[in-house]
mmCIF file of C-alpha atoms in Angstrom:
data_model
loop_
_atom_site.group_PDB
_atom_site.id
_atom_site.type_symbol
_atom_site.label_atom_id
_atom_site.label_comp_id
_atom_site.label_asym_id
_atom_site.label_seq_id
_atom_site.Cartn_x
_atom_site.Cartn_y
_atom_site.Cartn_z
ATOM 1 C CA MET A 1389 -122.393 -208.607 93.320
ATOM 2 C CA THR A 1390 -119.793 -208.828 90.579
ATOM 3 C CA ASP A 1391 -116.113 -208.828 91.554
ATOM 4 C CA LEU A 1392 -114.896 -206.061 89.270
ATOM 5 C CA SER A 1393 -111.262 -206.412 90.316
ATOM 6 C CA ARG A 1394 -111.025 -209.844 88.682
ATOM 7 C CA ARG A 1395 -113.019 -208.738 85.679
ATOM 8 C CA ARG A 1396 -110.692 -205.767 85.105
ATOM 9 C CA PHE A 1397 -107.754 -208.172 84.864
ATOM 10 C CA PHE A 1398 -109.168 -209.507 81.599
ATOM 11 C CA THR A 1399 -110.262 -206.143 80.223
ATOM 12 C CA ARG A 1400 -108.321 -204.402 77.490
ATOM 13 C CA HIS A 1401 -107.928 -200.666 78.019
ATOM 14 C CA THR A 1402 -106.917 -197.986 75.610
ATOM 15 C CA ALA A 1403 -104.650 -195.164 76.710
ATOM 16 C CA ASN A 1404 -106.404 -192.591 74.566
ATOM 17 C CA GLN A 1405 -109.487 -191.796 76.626
ATOM 18 C CA GLU A 1406 -111.410 -188.567 76.153
ATOM 19 C CA ALA A 1407 -110.709 -185.863 78.709
ATOM 20 C CA VAL A 1408 -113.638 -185.690 81.104
ATOM 21 C CA ALA A 1409 -114.029 -182.703 83.406
ATOM 22 C CA LEU A 1410 -113.872 -183.456 87.108
ATOM 23 C CA PRO A 1411 -117.305 -183.714 88.748
ATOM 24 C CA TRP A 1412 -118.764 -180.443 90.061
ATOM 25 C CA LEU A 1413 -116.092 -178.413 88.276
ATOM 26 C CA ALA A 1414 -117.343 -174.824 88.131
ATOM 27 C CA ASN A 1415 -115.601 -173.724 84.944
ATOM 28 C CA ARG A 1416 -113.026 -175.474 82.737
ATOM 29 C CA GLN A 1417 -111.220 -172.266 81.814
ATOM 30 C CA ARG A 1418 -110.954 -171.183 85.444
ATOM 31 C CA PHE A 1419 -109.722 -174.671 86.274
ATOM 32 C CA SER A 1420 -106.960 -174.386 83.657
ATOM 33 C CA ASP A 1421 -105.977 -170.959 84.938
ATOM 34 C CA GLU A 1422 -106.177 -171.492 88.697
ATOM 35 C CA CYS A 1423 -105.511 -175.177 89.414
ATOM 36 C CA THR A 1424 -102.124 -175.428 91.150
ATOM 37 C CA ARG A 1425 -101.893 -179.174 90.433
ATOM 38 C CA CYS A 1426 -101.475 -179.878 94.141
ATOM 39 C CA GLY A 1427 -102.939 -183.375 93.770
ATOM 40 C CA LYS A 1428 -105.337 -183.120 96.712
ATOM 41 C CA CYS A 1429 -108.283 -184.120 94.514
ATOM 42 C CA VAL A 1430 -106.264 -187.097 93.236
ATOM 43 C CA SER A 1431 -105.533 -188.246 96.800
ATOM 44 C CA ALA A 1432 -109.118 -187.685 97.924
ATOM 45 C CA CYS A 1433 -110.721 -189.778 95.176
ATOM 46 C CA GLU A 1434 -112.057 -192.933 96.820
ATOM 47 C CA THR A 1435 -112.107 -194.931 93.589
ATOM 48 C CA ASP A 1436 -108.774 -193.646 92.223
ATOM 49 C CA ILE A 1437 -110.288 -192.446 88.941
ATOM 50 C CA ILE A 1438 -108.774 -188.989 89.252
ATOM 51 C CA VAL A 1439 -105.213 -189.164 87.971
ATOM 52 C CA LYS A 1440 -102.545 -186.664 87.010
ATOM 53 C CA GLY A 1441 -102.843 -185.980 83.305
ATOM 54 C CA ASP A 1442 -101.088 -183.715 80.833
ATOM 55 C CA GLY A 1443 -99.046 -181.053 82.576
ATOM 56 C CA GLY A 1444 -99.915 -182.550 85.967
ATOM 57 C CA PHE A 1445 -103.541 -181.406 85.755
ATOM 58 C CA PRO A 1446 -105.993 -183.846 87.335
ATOM 59 C CA ARG A 1447 -108.278 -185.699 84.958
ATOM 60 C CA VAL A 1448 -110.802 -188.512 85.163
ATOM 61 C CA ASP A 1449 -109.697 -191.965 83.989
ATOM 62 C CA PHE A 1450 -112.632 -194.365 83.883
ATOM 63 C CA THR A 1451 -110.353 -197.305 83.058
ATOM 64 C CA GLN A 1452 -109.522 -197.219 86.783
ATOM 65 C CA GLY A 1453 -113.122 -197.516 87.946
ATOM 66 C CA GLU A 1454 -116.230 -195.422 88.381
ATOM 67 C CA CYS A 1455 -117.207 -192.147 89.994
ATOM 68 C CA THR A 1456 -119.277 -192.695 93.129
ATOM 69 C CA PHE A 1457 -120.120 -188.986 93.359
ATOM 70 C CA CYS A 1458 -118.697 -188.828 96.875
ATOM 71 C CA TYR A 1459 -117.707 -185.136 96.446
ATOM 72 C CA GLN A 1460 -114.372 -185.719 98.205
ATOM 73 C CA CYS A 1461 -112.376 -184.361 95.234
ATOM 74 C CA ALA A 1462 -114.273 -181.083 95.305
ATOM 75 C CA ALA A 1463 -114.107 -180.782 99.083
ATOM 76 C CA ALA A 1464 -110.321 -181.307 99.036
ATOM 77 C CA CYS A 1465 -109.632 -178.518 96.516
ATOM 78 C CA PRO A 1466 -107.874 -175.582 98.203
ATOM 79 C CA GLU A 1467 -108.617 -173.307 95.230
ATOM 80 C CA ALA A 1468 -112.391 -173.858 95.544
ATOM 81 C CA LEU A 1469 -112.806 -174.559 91.819
ATOM 82 C CA PHE A 1470 -115.980 -176.591 92.304
ATOM 83 C CA VAL A 1471 -119.679 -175.826 92.719
ATOM 84 C CA SER A 1472 -121.692 -177.106 95.683
ATOM 85 C CA GLN A 1473 -122.785 -180.721 95.900
ATOM 86 C CA GLU A 1474 -126.431 -179.684 95.477
ATOM 87 C CA ASN A 1475 -125.672 -179.080 91.777
ATOM 88 C CA PRO A 1476 -125.486 -181.906 89.243
ATOM 89 C CA PRO A 1477 -121.913 -183.297 89.162
ATOM 90 C CA TRP A 1478 -121.579 -182.993 85.378
ATOM 91 C CA SER A 1479 -123.303 -183.511 82.081
ATOM 92 C CA ALA A 1480 -121.188 -186.574 81.246
ATOM 93 C CA LYS A 1481 -122.882 -189.394 79.374
ATOM 94 C CA ALA A 1482 -121.733 -192.758 78.095
ATOM 95 C CA SER A 1483 -121.718 -193.826 74.476
ATOM 96 C CA ILE A 1484 -121.247 -197.258 72.944
ATOM 97 C CA ASP A 1485 -119.324 -197.501 69.676
ATOM 98 C CA ASP A 1486 -119.271 -200.155 66.937
ATOM 99 C CA ALA A 1487 -116.543 -202.166 68.683
ATOM 100 C CA CYS A 1488 -119.229 -203.502 71.064
ATOM 101 C CA LEU A 1489 -119.113 -207.299 71.074
ATOM 102 C CA THR A 1490 -122.869 -207.556 70.561
ATOM 103 C CA LYS A 1491 -122.488 -205.832 67.185
ATOM 104 C CA ARG A 1492 -120.207 -208.724 66.220
ATOM 105 C CA ASN A 1493 -122.844 -211.210 67.420
ATOM 106 C CA ILE A 1494 -120.904 -212.093 70.583
ATOM 107 C CA GLU A 1495 -122.911 -212.355 73.775
ATOM 108 C CA CYS A 1496 -121.774 -209.858 76.413
ATOM 109 C CA ARG A 1497 -123.686 -207.928 79.038
ATOM 110 C CA SER A 1498 -120.866 -206.736 81.273
ATOM 111 C CA CYS A 1499 -121.827 -203.086 80.935
ATOM 112 C CA ALA A 1500 -125.439 -203.631 81.994
ATOM 113 C CA GLU A 1501 -124.353 -205.647 85.019
ATOM 114 C CA ALA A 1502 -122.172 -202.739 86.176
ATOM 115 C CA CYS A 1503 -124.727 -200.005 85.459
ATOM 116 C CA GLU A 1504 -126.385 -199.117 88.763
ATOM 117 C CA PRO A 1505 -128.927 -196.671 87.274
ATOM 118 C CA GLN A 1506 -129.809 -199.377 84.719
ATOM 119 C CA ALA A 1507 -129.218 -197.033 81.783
ATOM 120 C CA ILE A 1508 -127.971 -199.946 79.661
ATOM 121 C CA SER A 1509 -130.378 -202.639 78.580
ATOM 122 C CA PHE A 1510 -130.444 -205.197 75.807
ATOM 123 C CA SER A 1511 -133.052 -205.577 73.111
ATOM 124 C CA LEU A 1512 -133.695 -208.944 71.542
ATOM 125 C CA GLN A 1513 -132.888 -209.286 67.846
ATOM 126 C CA ILE A 1514 -133.922 -211.972 65.394
ATOM 127 C CA GLY A 1515 -130.951 -214.048 64.273
ATOM 128 C CA LYS A 1516 -128.385 -212.392 66.542
ATOM 129 C CA VAL A 1517 -127.590 -211.726 70.168
ATOM 130 C CA ALA A 1518 -129.420 -209.030 72.091
ATOM 131 C CA GLN A 1519 -128.066 -205.574 71.264
ATOM 132 C CA ALA A 1520 -126.970 -202.982 73.829
ATOM 133 C CA GLN A 1521 -129.289 -200.003 74.215
ATOM 134 C CA LEU A 1522 -128.248 -196.900 76.147
ATOM 135 C CA ASN A 1523 -130.889 -194.703 77.774
ATOM 136 C CA LEU A 1524 -129.155 -191.315 78.042
ATOM 137 C CA ASP A 1525 -131.893 -189.959 80.295
ATOM 138 C CA GLU A 1526 -130.950 -192.571 82.899
ATOM 139 C CA CYS A 1527 -127.159 -192.378 82.404
ATOM 140 C CA ASN A 1528 -125.407 -190.422 85.152
ATOM 141 C CA GLY A 1529 -121.965 -190.606 83.529
ATOM 142 C CA CYS A 1530 -120.411 -192.541 86.416
ATOM 143 C CA GLY A 1531 -118.256 -194.613 84.051
ATOM 144 C CA ALA A 1532 -118.877 -197.965 85.755
ATOM 145 C CA CYS A 1533 -119.464 -199.491 82.330
ATOM 146 C CA VAL A 1534 -116.134 -198.303 80.885
ATOM 147 C CA SER A 1535 -113.573 -200.274 82.872
ATOM 148 C CA ILE A 1536 -115.342 -203.618 82.547
ATOM 149 C CA CYS A 1537 -116.020 -203.485 78.799
ATOM 150 C CA PRO A 1538 -113.813 -206.174 77.228
ATOM 151 C CA ALA A 1539 -113.929 -204.431 73.832
ATOM 152 C CA SER A 1540 -113.211 -200.904 75.160
ATOM 153 C CA SER A 1541 -116.280 -199.783 73.229
ATOM 154 C CA ILE A 1542 -117.788 -197.530 75.888
ATOM 155 C CA HIS A 1543 -116.672 -193.955 76.357
ATOM 156 C CA VAL A 1544 -117.852 -191.188 78.651
ATOM 157 C CA SER A 1545 -117.676 -187.605 77.525
ATOM 158 C CA THR A 1546 -118.887 -184.347 78.959
ATOM 159 C CA THR A 1547 -119.680 -180.884 77.699
ATOM 160 C CA ASN A 1548 -119.189 -178.839 80.872
#
């Protein structure tokens, strides 16, 4: 097993991450209207990826780690702004941009090593290092690949 805490020490993070809806959030508009910003979901998050964002509203920050889909954030919400755990947590998916080290012919497979559902693989290329390939059907949007990417080339976004 990879020691991610040491690996994160050498990882460059950007402050401008896309806003990702909390897992199992019922409705973004209702969340904006009814969330009291109590911070209970922030405290309940076992991986500390839920942080206070703009205006004190909780948001997901994958530079801190990954979502384990533990449902503790939703269970802690006194406003009941979340759907049941039987539903999919979100429609979030990862994407890899052109800053990926493999596109610059630098060997790196950190993202694939962190990807539990094995949504990231590498295809061999003639005359260059193997290139990252993302299988969106397998990606669960957990964000494990984000915090360990040394080039900050992986982003997770959601539509719900």
